[in-house]
Amino acid sequence: MLPALPPAEAVAAFRNRGKRLEPSFAWQDLWHEDHATAFTVAKSTGFDILKDLHQSLADALANGTLEKDWRRQITPILQAKGWWGRQAMEDPLTGETKMVQLGSARRLHVIFDTNLRTAHAAGRWAQIERSAELAPFLRYSAVLDSRTRPEHREWNGTVLRWDHPWWDTHFPPNGWFCRCTVTQMGESDLARLGLTESDGPPADPAPPRAYINPRTGEVSEVPAGIDPGFAYNPGRTGSPPAPTTPPASPSPSPAPLAAPLAETIPGRAARAAAAKWVDAPPALAAAAGKDATAMLPALEADFATWVERIATGQAHAMGDKRVVGTLSEPVLEHLAAEQIVPESGAITLLDRDLTHFIRRLKKDLGKAPDLADLEGIPSSIANPQVVIWDADQRNLLYVTAAAGDEDRTLKLVVAVNHAIKQRQADGKRAIVQTNAVIHASRMDAQILSQDRRRYILIEGSLE
């Protein structure tokens, strides 16, 4: 059972999701951090119901409204808008018409329980982060009755530091109608209760299972005992700090960053397809990138949304990495001549590097790229004016026209086999190598043509 009145952090987290109302056909259309930063309801495409549902749930959360009372209030609104019962609906992804369940007592139960539990989790995490210095431990608590999942029963009593990677995937709720919670504790709390920090996370009874998202084709590993779609921390990916004082003056809400569904689904599918280039042999990735012209607009639109989200301070998955293109066949040939064998054919951009590029916008005018330059990185990689090998730094330079400036060019520096730390499926960090965009700036292209020893032309022309 949920607490009658939630903390202010939970209300703030849920209201923040209302800034992005995304219609969807299936709950898998949004995934993990997307659910933490946006609000959707499956089968809402074509119906003007998301604002009604979000507002009613936000009010219920803030006021401690019981589920039965919320259902009684929202049901006639949904029925009046035609979102009720079984109806034929076209799947915008496949074009197929299917008989689907819209509003019902059962669906409202799922909507209420899932949204309020994740809101409580996001708010709880905000409290945990704020108090972590004094109380750095979290204890997993399961409801030990006949309805408890066996794995959750095994996790009960686990004590780990709040920043242990296990909480990235196992912070409750860990499935539909999961009632598990965590208790934050300090050293004195552990001593008083005779508890100690666990040696590590409980051993999983089975290895993670591969889950293929039927909407995007993206493959993810789901730990045993966790339902697909729940292996993330709602607070770490999507919870904003709760306001401690009201703003001095009201300000308009930022425009939703979400694209219409017709654009969102192809964007996600393009992102999932591009992600497969990371593990493909470099030659195959190069061929796939060359043949991916048709999906470039969708990939770039999805990438631009990610850039805008970070630029405007919206929550996102920390440590995120996006594929922005591939090494071309001529580039691979030149690297072979330099006796360099790339671990991957994909070119990627890390969120921390993107954040650095964005910070330069404000203090390095003239040399720093603007937001349009950054949002267009996939096109700059796919269709550069030139690709150059920097013999001194041993990096690749992708040069293209700067957005809105005919006199200057955009230079993207790509480090081949760049070592980064990345969290693996088991929660541990490991060093992996990627071809990373590590620098972006505007420059005069004549500089590149003045030092032919250092700057070796691979593709294109500087004329």
Short mmCIF file of C-alpha atoms in Angstrom, two decimals:
data_model
loop_
_atom_site.label_atom_id
_atom_site.label_comp_id
_atom_site.label_asym_id
_atom_site.label_seq_id
_atom_site.Cartn_x
_atom_site.Cartn_y
_atom_site.Cartn_z
CA MET A 1 0.00 0.00 0.00
CA LEU A 2 1.26 3.45 -0.88
CA PRO A 3 1.72 6.14 1.80
CA ALA A 4 -1.26 8.48 2.06
CA LEU A 5 0.75 11.61 1.38
CA PRO A 6 4.03 11.48 -0.56
CA PRO A 7 7.11 13.64 -0.08
CA ALA A 8 7.36 16.84 -2.08
CA GLU A 9 10.12 15.22 -4.15
CA ALA A 10 7.71 12.57 -5.46
CA VAL A 11 5.17 15.18 -6.52
CA ALA A 12 7.90 17.27 -8.17
CA ALA A 13 9.25 14.26 -10.07
CA PHE A 14 5.82 13.29 -11.38
CA ARG A 15 4.84 16.83 -12.37
CA ASN A 16 8.15 17.13 -14.22
CA ARG A 17 7.17 14.17 -16.39
CA GLY A 18 4.10 16.12 -17.49
CA LYS A 19 6.32 18.49 -19.45
CA ARG A 20 6.67 15.73 -22.05
CA LEU A 21 3.36 14.09 -22.92
CA GLU A 22 4.10 11.36 -25.47
CA PRO A 23 1.25 9.41 -27.07
CA SER A 24 2.18 5.78 -27.65
CA PHE A 25 0.73 2.54 -28.98
CA ALA A 26 2.64 0.19 -26.66
CA TRP A 27 4.39 0.75 -23.34
CA GLN A 28 7.66 -0.40 -24.94
CA ASP A 29 7.60 2.66 -27.25
CA LEU A 30 9.29 4.47 -24.34
CA TRP A 31 12.07 2.75 -22.42
CA HIS A 32 13.66 3.20 -18.99
CA GLU A 33 14.88 6.81 -18.75
CA ASP A 34 12.21 7.88 -21.26
CA HIS A 35 9.52 6.74 -18.80
CA ALA A 36 11.34 8.61 -16.04
CA THR A 37 11.26 11.90 -17.93
CA ALA A 38 8.04 11.68 -19.93
CA PHE A 39 4.44 10.61 -19.37
CA THR A 40 2.66 8.18 -21.65
CA VAL A 41 -0.13 5.62 -21.59
CA ALA A 42 -0.21 2.73 -24.03
CA LYS A 43 -2.91 2.98 -26.74
CA SER A 44 -3.20 6.74 -26.23
CA THR A 45 -2.34 7.53 -29.86
CA GLY A 46 -5.09 9.57 -31.47
CA PHE A 47 -6.86 10.37 -28.20
CA ASP A 48 -6.64 13.65 -26.27
CA ILE A 49 -6.33 11.98 -22.87
CA LEU A 50 -2.73 12.29 -21.66
CA LYS A 51 -3.15 15.73 -20.10
CA ASP A 52 -6.30 14.60 -18.28
CA LEU A 53 -4.62 11.44 -16.98
CA HIS A 54 -1.41 13.16 -15.92
CA GLN A 55 -3.16 16.03 -14.15
CA SER A 56 -5.55 13.70 -12.34
CA LEU A 57 -2.71 11.43 -11.22
CA ALA A 58 -0.62 14.41 -10.10
CA ASP A 59 -3.53 15.67 -8.01
CA ALA A 60 -4.15 12.20 -6.59
CA LEU A 61 -0.48 11.87 -5.67
CA ALA A 62 -0.34 15.29 -4.01
CA ASN A 63 -3.63 14.88 -2.13
CA GLY A 64 -3.37 11.23 -1.14
CA THR A 65 -6.47 10.31 -3.15
CA LEU A 66 -7.43 6.64 -2.97
CA GLU A 67 -7.35 4.66 -6.21
CA LYS A 68 -11.08 3.94 -6.14
CA ASP A 69 -11.85 7.65 -5.83
CA TRP A 70 -9.45 8.53 -8.64
CA ARG A 71 -11.03 5.91 -10.91
CA ARG A 72 -14.48 7.28 -10.17
CA GLN A 73 -13.32 10.79 -11.14
CA ILE A 74 -11.37 9.95 -14.31
CA THR A 75 -13.60 7.23 -15.83
CA PRO A 76 -16.38 9.52 -17.15
CA ILE A 77 -13.77 11.88 -18.65
CA LEU A 78 -12.13 9.04 -20.58
CA GLN A 79 -15.46 7.61 -21.66
CA ALA A 80 -16.61 11.01 -22.95
CA LYS A 81 -13.47 11.18 -25.10
CA GLY A 82 -14.05 7.70 -26.51
CA TRP A 83 -11.10 6.06 -24.77
CA TRP A 84 -12.89 3.08 -23.30
CA GLY A 85 -13.51 -0.60 -24.02
CA ARG A 86 -12.14 -2.65 -26.90
CA GLN A 87 -11.70 -0.87 -30.21
CA ALA A 88 -9.92 -1.30 -33.53
CA MET A 89 -6.73 0.80 -33.70
CA GLU A 90 -4.00 1.12 -36.29
CA ASP A 91 -0.48 0.46 -35.06
CA PRO A 92 1.51 3.47 -36.37
CA LEU A 93 4.68 1.37 -36.47
CA THR A 94 3.37 -1.43 -38.70
CA GLY A 95 0.19 0.04 -40.21
CA GLU A 96 -1.68 -3.04 -39.00
CA THR A 97 -5.17 -2.63 -37.52
CA LYS A 98 -5.62 -4.48 -34.24
CA MET A 99 -8.35 -4.92 -31.65
CA VAL A 100 -6.98 -3.33 -28.50
CA GLN A 101 -8.12 -2.64 -24.96
CA LEU A 102 -8.46 1.05 -24.16
CA GLY A 103 -9.85 2.20 -20.82
CA SER A 104 -11.07 -0.37 -18.31
CA ALA A 105 -11.06 -0.86 -14.56
CA ARG A 106 -8.07 -3.20 -14.89
CA ARG A 107 -6.08 -0.75 -17.04
CA LEU A 108 -6.77 2.13 -14.68
CA HIS A 109 -5.52 -0.03 -11.81
CA VAL A 110 -2.24 -0.62 -13.67
CA ILE A 111 -1.89 3.06 -14.63
CA PHE A 112 -2.51 4.28 -11.08
CA ASP A 113 -0.26 1.75 -9.34
CA THR A 114 2.68 1.95 -11.75
CA ASN A 115 2.80 5.73 -12.03
CA LEU A 116 2.45 6.42 -8.32
CA ARG A 117 5.00 3.78 -7.31
CA THR A 118 7.60 5.11 -9.74
CA ALA A 119 6.88 8.67 -8.58
CA HIS A 120 7.45 7.61 -4.97
CA ALA A 121 10.69 5.90 -6.05
CA ALA A 122 11.94 9.01 -7.85
CA GLY A 123 11.11 11.19 -4.87
CA ARG A 124 12.70 8.74 -2.47
CA TRP A 125 15.91 8.78 -4.49
CA ALA A 126 16.05 12.58 -4.33
CA GLN A 127 15.89 12.31 -0.52
CA ILE A 128 18.56 9.60 -0.52
CA GLU A 129 20.99 11.68 -2.56
CA ARG A 130 20.44 14.68 -0.30
CA SER A 131 21.13 12.68 2.88
CA ALA A 132 23.81 10.34 1.52
CA GLU A 133 26.67 11.88 3.49
CA LEU A 134 24.97 11.19 6.83
CA ALA A 135 23.18 7.99 5.85
CA PRO A 136 25.08 6.27 3.03
CA PHE A 137 23.47 2.81 3.25
CA LEU A 138 20.28 1.41 1.75
CA ARG A 139 18.50 -1.69 2.99
CA TYR A 140 16.21 -3.58 0.61
CA SER A 141 12.82 -4.41 2.14
CA ALA A 142 10.38 -6.86 0.60
CA VAL A 143 6.84 -7.59 1.79
CA LEU A 144 7.22 -11.18 2.95
CA ASP A 145 3.86 -12.70 2.12
CA SER A 146 2.49 -15.20 -0.39
CA ARG A 147 2.51 -12.62 -3.21
CA THR A 148 6.22 -11.79 -2.94
CA ARG A 149 8.41 -12.85 -5.86
CA PRO A 150 11.05 -15.42 -4.80
CA GLU A 151 13.92 -13.23 -6.00
CA HIS A 152 12.60 -10.20 -4.10
CA ARG A 153 12.35 -12.36 -0.98
CA GLU A 154 16.04 -13.25 -1.40
CA TRP A 155 16.97 -9.58 -1.78
CA ASN A 156 15.22 -8.66 1.48
CA GLY A 157 17.69 -7.35 4.04
CA THR A 158 20.47 -6.61 1.55
CA VAL A 159 22.50 -3.61 2.78
CA LEU A 160 24.65 -1.75 0.27
CA ARG A 161 25.97 1.77 -0.12
CA TRP A 162 23.60 4.10 -1.91
CA ASP A 163 26.04 4.55 -4.81
CA HIS A 164 26.52 0.82 -5.44
CA PRO A 165 25.72 0.05 -9.10
CA TRP A 166 23.26 -2.65 -7.98
CA TRP A 167 20.75 0.11 -7.24
CA ASP A 168 20.91 1.24 -10.86
CA THR A 169 18.89 -1.84 -11.80
CA HIS A 170 17.41 -3.12 -8.52
CA PHE A 171 16.02 0.02 -6.90
CA PRO A 172 12.30 -0.77 -6.44
CA PRO A 173 9.77 -1.07 -7.92
CA ASN A 174 11.22 -4.04 -9.78
CA GLY A 175 8.13 -5.14 -11.67
CA TRP A 176 4.42 -4.68 -12.13
CA PHE A 177 2.77 -4.18 -8.71
CA CYS A 178 6.10 -4.63 -6.89
CA ARG A 179 5.66 -3.48 -3.26
CA CYS A 180 9.34 -3.51 -2.26
CA THR A 181 10.94 -0.43 -0.70
CA VAL A 182 14.31 0.68 0.65
CA THR A 183 15.30 2.09 4.04
CA GLN A 184 18.12 4.63 4.24
CA MET A 185 20.50 4.07 7.15
CA GLY A 186 23.63 5.51 8.72
CA GLU A 187 26.44 3.76 10.58
CA SER A 188 24.65 4.29 13.90
CA ASP A 189 21.43 2.79 12.51
CA LEU A 190 23.27 -0.34 11.42
CA ALA A 191 24.98 -0.66 14.81
CA ARG A 192 21.72 -0.16 16.71
CA LEU A 193 19.98 -2.91 14.71
CA GLY A 194 22.97 -5.24 14.70
CA LEU A 195 23.33 -5.03 10.91
CA THR A 196 26.40 -4.82 8.70
CA GLU A 197 26.99 -3.91 5.09
CA SER A 198 26.48 -6.90 2.80
CA ASP A 199 29.57 -8.36 1.13
CA GLY A 200 27.93 -7.63 -2.19
CA PRO A 201 24.63 -8.01 -4.02
CA PRO A 202 22.78 -11.31 -3.62
CA ALA A 203 23.70 -13.92 -6.21
CA ASP A 204 21.13 -14.07 -8.98
CA PRO A 205 19.39 -17.44 -9.28
CA ALA A 206 19.75 -17.27 -13.06
CA PRO A 207 21.78 -15.25 -15.56
CA PRO A 208 20.26 -12.09 -17.05
CA ARG A 209 17.86 -12.84 -19.87
CA ALA A 210 17.91 -11.11 -23.21
CA TYR A 211 14.79 -9.07 -23.89
CA ILE A 212 14.08 -7.87 -27.42
CA ASN A 213 11.93 -4.75 -27.44
CA PRO A 214 9.19 -5.62 -29.97
CA ARG A 215 8.83 -1.96 -30.93
CA THR A 216 12.46 -1.05 -31.62
CA GLY A 217 14.30 -4.35 -31.93
CA GLU A 218 16.70 -3.16 -29.23
CA VAL A 219 18.15 -5.97 -27.13
CA SER A 220 18.69 -5.43 -23.41
CA GLU A 221 19.69 -7.69 -20.54
CA VAL A 222 17.14 -8.00 -17.76
CA PRO A 223 18.32 -9.36 -14.37
CA ALA A 224 16.45 -12.33 -12.94
CA GLY A 225 13.51 -11.25 -10.80
CA ILE A 226 12.96 -7.94 -12.61
CA ASP A 227 10.22 -7.44 -15.18
CA PRO A 228 11.28 -6.04 -18.59
CA GLY A 229 11.08 -2.26 -18.50
CA PHE A 230 11.77 -2.01 -14.75
CA ALA A 231 15.56 -2.56 -14.64
CA TYR A 232 16.38 1.08 -14.00
CA ASN A 233 16.35 3.59 -11.16
CA PRO A 234 13.47 6.09 -11.70
CA GLY A 235 15.16 8.67 -9.50
CA ARG A 236 18.66 8.47 -10.88
CA THR A 237 17.48 8.94 -14.48
CA GLY A 238 14.55 11.26 -14.16
CA SER A 239 14.01 12.95 -10.83
CA PRO A 240 14.68 16.69 -10.60
CA PRO A 241 15.49 18.23 -7.23
CA ALA A 242 12.33 19.10 -5.36
CA PRO A 243 11.78 22.86 -5.10
CA THR A 244 12.59 24.18 -1.63
CA THR A 245 11.12 27.63 -2.26
CA PRO A 246 8.60 28.82 -4.80
CA PRO A 247 9.99 30.68 -7.83
CA ALA A 248 10.13 34.46 -7.52
CA SER A 249 7.81 34.85 -10.48
CA PRO A 250 5.95 32.39 -12.65
CA SER A 251 7.67 31.37 -15.85
CA PRO A 252 6.25 29.52 -18.81
CA SER A 253 6.86 25.79 -18.96
CA PRO A 254 9.45 24.78 -21.55
CA ALA A 255 8.06 23.46 -24.79
CA PRO A 256 7.78 19.66 -24.89
CA LEU A 257 10.87 18.09 -26.37
CA ALA A 258 8.95 15.09 -27.66
CA ALA A 259 8.41 14.65 -31.36
CA PRO A 260 5.08 13.40 -32.72
CA LEU A 261 4.76 9.62 -32.59
CA ALA A 262 5.27 9.30 -36.34
CA GLU A 263 8.75 10.77 -35.83
CA THR A 264 9.51 9.29 -32.40
CA ILE A 265 9.16 5.63 -33.35
CA PRO A 266 11.43 5.80 -36.42
CA GLY A 267 13.90 7.77 -34.33
CA ARG A 268 14.05 5.06 -31.69
CA ALA A 269 14.29 2.36 -34.34
CA ALA A 270 17.13 4.25 -36.03
CA ARG A 271 18.93 4.62 -32.70
CA ALA A 272 18.57 0.88 -32.03
CA ALA A 273 19.84 0.02 -35.52
CA ALA A 274 22.84 2.35 -35.17
CA ALA A 275 23.68 0.85 -31.77
CA LYS A 276 24.32 -2.48 -33.50
CA TRP A 277 27.25 -0.92 -35.38
CA VAL A 278 29.23 -0.84 -32.13
CA ASP A 279 29.72 -4.62 -31.98
CA ALA A 280 29.81 -5.27 -35.73
CA PRO A 281 33.19 -5.82 -37.42
CA PRO A 282 34.45 -2.40 -38.59
CA ALA A 283 34.18 -3.29 -42.29
CA LEU A 284 30.55 -4.38 -41.88
CA ALA A 285 29.78 -1.27 -39.82
CA ALA A 286 31.29 0.89 -42.58
CA ALA A 287 29.09 -0.80 -45.18
CA ALA A 288 26.01 -0.47 -42.97
CA GLY A 289 26.70 3.22 -42.37
CA LYS A 290 27.10 3.82 -46.09
CA ASP A 291 23.74 2.16 -46.77
CA ALA A 292 21.93 3.95 -43.93
CA THR A 293 21.14 7.13 -45.86
CA ALA A 294 17.40 6.54 -45.58
CA MET A 295 17.45 6.42 -41.78
CA LEU A 296 19.80 9.39 -41.30
CA PRO A 297 16.98 11.97 -40.86
CA ALA A 298 15.34 9.84 -38.15
CA LEU A 299 18.67 9.17 -36.43
CA GLU A 300 19.54 12.87 -36.47
CA ALA A 301 16.10 13.93 -35.20
CA ASP A 302 16.40 11.50 -32.29
CA PHE A 303 19.97 12.68 -31.62
CA ALA A 304 18.89 16.35 -31.74
CA THR A 305 16.25 15.65 -29.09
CA TRP A 306 18.97 14.15 -26.86
CA VAL A 307 21.20 17.20 -27.42
CA GLU A 308 18.36 19.58 -26.59
CA ARG A 309 17.48 17.62 -23.48
CA ILE A 310 21.02 17.93 -22.15
CA ALA A 311 21.37 21.55 -23.26
CA THR A 312 18.19 22.57 -21.41
CA GLY A 313 19.10 20.70 -18.22
CA GLN A 314 16.54 17.93 -18.64
CA ALA A 315 17.23 14.67 -16.85
CA HIS A 316 18.93 11.92 -18.83
CA ALA A 317 20.69 8.65 -18.19
CA MET A 318 24.13 9.52 -16.84
CA GLY A 319 26.96 7.93 -18.78
CA ASP A 320 24.81 7.75 -21.90
CA LYS A 321 26.56 7.24 -25.21
CA ARG A 322 25.04 7.78 -28.66
CA VAL A 323 26.19 6.35 -31.99
CA VAL A 324 26.54 9.21 -34.49
CA GLY A 325 27.98 7.37 -37.49
CA THR A 326 30.60 4.92 -38.73
CA LEU A 327 34.16 4.96 -39.99
CA SER A 328 34.07 4.84 -43.80
CA GLU A 329 35.96 2.34 -45.96
CA PRO A 330 38.60 4.94 -47.01
CA VAL A 331 39.13 5.83 -43.35
CA LEU A 332 39.59 2.15 -42.44
CA GLU A 333 42.12 1.80 -45.25
CA HIS A 334 44.10 4.79 -43.99
CA LEU A 335 44.03 3.52 -40.41
CA ALA A 336 45.39 0.19 -41.64
CA ALA A 337 48.25 2.06 -43.33
CA GLU A 338 48.90 3.74 -39.97
CA GLN A 339 48.90 0.26 -38.39
CA ILE A 340 45.82 1.08 -36.34
CA VAL A 341 43.10 -1.55 -35.97
CA PRO A 342 39.88 0.00 -34.60
CA GLU A 343 38.02 -2.07 -32.03
CA SER A 344 34.71 -0.87 -33.49
CA GLY A 345 33.47 0.72 -36.68
CA ALA A 346 31.02 2.99 -34.86
CA ILE A 347 31.64 6.63 -33.98
CA THR A 348 30.11 7.67 -30.67
CA LEU A 349 29.54 10.74 -28.52
CA LEU A 350 29.45 10.56 -24.72
CA ASP A 351 27.07 12.72 -22.72
CA ARG A 352 29.94 14.18 -20.68
CA ASP A 353 31.72 15.33 -23.86
CA LEU A 354 28.49 16.79 -25.23
CA THR A 355 28.01 18.66 -21.94
CA HIS A 356 31.52 20.10 -22.31
CA PHE A 357 30.76 21.23 -25.88
CA ILE A 358 27.57 22.93 -24.68
CA ARG A 359 29.38 24.76 -21.87
CA ARG A 360 31.77 26.24 -24.42
CA LEU A 361 28.82 27.85 -26.23
CA LYS A 362 28.61 30.51 -23.53
CA LYS A 363 32.27 31.39 -23.06
CA ASP A 364 34.11 30.67 -26.30
CA LEU A 365 32.14 32.68 -28.84
CA GLY A 366 33.52 32.46 -32.35
CA LYS A 367 35.34 29.16 -31.89
CA ALA A 368 32.67 27.14 -30.11
CA PRO A 369 30.05 25.34 -32.21
CA ASP A 370 26.47 26.46 -31.82
CA LEU A 371 23.58 24.20 -30.90
CA ALA A 372 22.65 23.61 -34.56
CA ASP A 373 26.21 22.38 -35.20
CA LEU A 374 25.91 19.88 -32.36
CA GLU A 375 22.44 18.67 -33.34
CA GLY A 376 23.73 18.05 -36.88
CA ILE A 377 26.71 15.88 -35.89
CA PRO A 378 25.29 12.68 -37.50
CA SER A 379 25.02 14.49 -40.86
CA SER A 380 28.51 15.97 -40.44
CA ILE A 381 29.91 12.46 -39.93
CA ALA A 382 27.88 10.94 -42.79
CA ASN A 383 28.50 13.74 -45.31
CA PRO A 384 31.72 15.58 -44.41
CA GLN A 385 33.37 18.09 -46.70
CA VAL A 386 36.68 16.40 -45.88
CA VAL A 387 38.06 13.74 -43.56
CA ILE A 388 41.65 14.39 -42.46
CA TRP A 389 44.22 12.45 -40.48
CA ASP A 390 46.00 14.60 -37.90
CA ALA A 391 49.44 13.00 -37.96
CA ASP A 392 50.62 14.81 -34.82
CA GLN A 393 47.65 14.02 -32.58
CA ARG A 394 46.78 10.77 -34.44
CA ASN A 395 43.12 11.67 -34.55
CA LEU A 396 40.55 11.92 -37.33
CA LEU A 397 39.14 15.33 -38.28
CA TYR A 398 35.69 15.57 -39.85
CA VAL A 399 35.23 18.98 -41.43
CA THR A 400 31.97 20.39 -42.77
CA ALA A 401 30.22 23.73 -43.20
CA ALA A 402 29.31 25.43 -39.92
CA ALA A 403 25.62 26.14 -39.41
CA GLY A 404 24.76 29.67 -40.55
CA ASP A 405 28.39 30.72 -41.21
CA GLU A 406 29.74 30.49 -44.75
CA ASP A 407 33.19 31.76 -43.73
CA ARG A 408 33.96 29.10 -41.13
CA THR A 409 33.85 25.33 -40.93
CA LEU A 410 32.92 22.88 -38.20
CA LYS A 411 35.71 20.56 -37.08
CA LEU A 412 34.90 17.35 -35.22
CA VAL A 413 37.84 15.49 -33.68
CA VAL A 414 37.37 11.71 -33.47
CA ALA A 415 39.78 9.73 -31.29
CA VAL A 416 40.16 6.15 -32.53
CA ASN A 417 40.14 3.42 -29.87
CA HIS A 418 39.44 6.01 -27.18
CA ALA A 419 39.30 4.31 -23.76
CA ILE A 420 36.27 5.04 -21.59
CA LYS A 421 34.75 3.49 -18.48
CA GLN A 422 31.34 2.00 -19.15
CA ARG A 423 28.91 0.18 -16.88
CA GLN A 424 28.33 -3.42 -17.93
CA ALA A 425 25.26 -5.64 -17.55
CA ASP A 426 26.54 -6.93 -14.18
CA GLY A 427 26.66 -3.36 -12.84
CA LYS A 428 30.46 -3.21 -12.80
CA ARG A 429 32.44 -0.61 -14.72
CA ALA A 430 34.90 -1.79 -17.32
CA ILE A 431 37.20 -0.02 -19.75
CA VAL A 432 36.01 -0.24 -23.35
CA GLN A 433 37.37 1.33 -26.51
CA THR A 434 35.30 3.43 -28.87
CA ASN A 435 35.83 5.96 -31.64
CA ALA A 436 34.73 9.03 -29.74
CA VAL A 437 33.96 12.58 -30.80
CA ILE A 438 36.15 14.36 -28.25
CA HIS A 439 36.21 17.92 -29.59
CA ALA A 440 34.02 20.23 -31.66
CA SER A 441 34.92 23.73 -32.80
CA ARG A 442 34.55 26.26 -35.59
CA MET A 443 37.65 27.16 -37.56
CA ASP A 444 39.06 28.60 -40.77
CA ALA A 445 39.56 25.66 -43.15
CA GLN A 446 42.62 27.32 -44.69
CA ILE A 447 44.59 26.30 -41.61
CA LEU A 448 44.23 22.66 -42.65
CA SER A 449 45.56 23.27 -46.16
CA GLN A 450 48.63 25.17 -44.93
CA ASP A 451 50.26 22.20 -43.18
CA ARG A 452 50.01 19.18 -45.49
CA ARG A 453 52.58 17.24 -43.46
CA ARG A 454 50.40 17.23 -40.37
CA TYR A 455 46.97 17.23 -41.99
CA ILE A 456 46.69 14.29 -44.40
CA LEU A 457 43.63 14.26 -46.63
CA ILE A 458 41.65 10.99 -46.58
CA GLU A 459 38.35 11.96 -48.20
CA GLY A 460 36.94 15.04 -49.94
CA SER A 461 38.63 18.25 -51.04
CA LEU A 462 39.67 21.48 -49.37
CA GLU A 463 39.41 23.44 -52.62
#
